[in-house]
Tab-separated table of C-alpha atoms in Angstrom:
chain	number	residue	atom	x	y	z
A	189	MET	CA	0.115	-0.038	0.385
A	190	PRO	CA	2.821	2.926	0.834
A	191	ALA	CA	3.930	2.250	-3.272
A	192	VAL	CA	-0.293	2.665	-3.954
A	193	ARG	CA	0.164	5.959	-1.994
A	194	ASN	CA	3.575	6.709	-3.051
A	195	LEU	CA	2.393	6.809	-7.072
A	196	ILE	CA	-1.230	7.718	-5.900
A	197	GLY	CA	0.691	11.114	-4.632
A	198	LEU	CA	2.677	11.132	-7.554
A	199	GLY	CA	-0.345	11.981	-10.008
A	200	THR	CA	-2.123	14.159	-7.693
A	201	ARG	CA	0.466	16.550	-7.923
A	202	ASN	CA	-0.167	19.974	-8.901
A	203	GLU	CA	-3.594	18.664	-9.405
A	204	GLY	CA	-4.121	15.873	-11.085
A	205	VAL	CA	-7.137	13.810	-10.611
A	206	PHE	CA	-7.202	9.483	-10.763
A	207	ASP	CA	-10.241	8.189	-12.719
A	208	LYS	CA	-9.068	4.477	-12.167
A	209	ILE	CA	-6.172	2.389	-11.138
A	210	GLU	CA	-6.046	-0.754	-12.491
A	211	VAL	CA	-4.194	-3.916	-11.299
A	212	LYS	CA	-3.728	-7.336	-11.513
A	213	LEU	CA	-2.090	-10.341	-9.919
A	214	ALA	CA	-0.260	-12.078	-12.703
A	215	ASP	CA	-1.834	-15.133	-13.306
A	216	ASP	CA	-5.601	-12.699	-12.750
A	217	GLN	CA	-6.982	-12.446	-16.381
A	218	HIS	CA	-9.149	-9.622	-15.300
A	219	PRO	CA	-7.907	-6.476	-13.681
A	220	ILE	CA	-9.414	-4.636	-10.995
A	221	ASP	CA	-9.751	-0.922	-10.189
A	222	ILE	CA	-9.000	-0.535	-6.358
A	223	LEU	CA	-10.087	2.905	-6.217
A	224	THR	CA	-13.755	1.561	-6.635
A	225	ASP	CA	-14.049	-2.198	-7.483
A	226	GLN	CA	-12.255	-3.644	-3.638
A	227	ILE	CA	-14.737	-5.985	-2.574
A	228	ARG	CA	-18.237	-5.068	-4.628
A	229	ASN	CA	-20.882	-6.754	-3.479
A	230	THR	CA	-25.111	-5.300	-3.642
A	231	GLU	CA	-28.031	-6.760	-2.652
A	232	THR	CA	-31.490	-5.547	-1.724
A	233	LEU	CA	-31.654	-5.535	2.594
A	234	ASP	CA	-35.517	-6.018	4.433
A	235	LEU	CA	-34.370	-3.228	6.626
A	236	ARG	CA	-37.067	-2.135	8.733
A	237	ASN	CA	-37.436	0.454	12.026
A	238	GLU	CA	-35.835	-2.168	14.067
A	239	VAL	CA	-32.613	-2.018	15.369
A	240	GLU	CA	-31.810	-6.003	16.287
A	241	HIS	CA	-33.102	-6.485	12.795
A	242	ASN	CA	-31.516	-3.848	10.892
A	243	TRP	CA	-27.836	-4.830	12.638
A	244	GLN	CA	-28.106	-8.099	12.255
A	245	THR	CA	-29.555	-8.587	8.242
A	246	ARG	CA	-26.422	-6.420	7.811
A	247	GLN	CA	-24.256	-8.563	9.725
A	248	GLU	CA	-25.372	-11.458	7.373
A	249	PHE	CA	-25.026	-9.992	4.738
A	250	LEU	CA	-21.168	-8.612	4.902
A	251	GLU	CA	-20.504	-12.781	6.614
A	252	ARG	CA	-22.416	-13.340	3.025
A	253	THR	CA	-19.868	-11.130	1.203
A	254	PHE	CA	-16.531	-11.925	2.858
A	255	ALA	CA	-17.344	-16.383	2.477
A	256	ALA	CA	-17.848	-15.316	-1.554
A	257	ASN	CA	-15.079	-13.164	-1.540
A	258	LEU	CA	-12.590	-15.446	0.950
A	259	PRO	CA	-10.600	-16.970	-1.353
A	260	THR	CA	-9.636	-13.654	-3.883
A	261	LEU	CA	-9.014	-12.155	-0.380
A	262	GLU	CA	-6.291	-15.190	0.554
A	263	ARG	CA	-4.742	-14.946	-3.010
A	264	ILE	CA	-4.512	-11.325	-2.521
A	265	TYR	CA	-3.359	-10.882	0.753
A	266	GLY	CA	-2.343	-13.375	2.034
A	267	HIS	CA	-4.301	-16.457	4.302
A	268	GLY	CA	-4.366	-15.051	8.239
A	269	GLY	CA	-4.895	-17.367	10.448
A	270	ALA	CA	-6.282	-17.018	14.012
A	271	ASP	CA	-2.698	-15.845	14.948
A	272	GLY	CA	-2.454	-13.115	12.126
A	273	GLU	CA	0.130	-15.575	10.152
């Protein structure tokens, strides 16, 4: 991430603007735009005027999203065990 921040800093000096920064792993066919496409899952949630229900609904959505993207996350960031390895 420091390298990405440095690149963005170089590009945004003198009022420069980045619209997209694409990266890909060597074995991937499709790059992602690291500014917008990291993990993008959308779903219409059944939210109500009930705090506990809404919290649980959002929690379940996040669990599904991370579970569905776990192989990609582990490939990009490595496998982090309980001790953070």
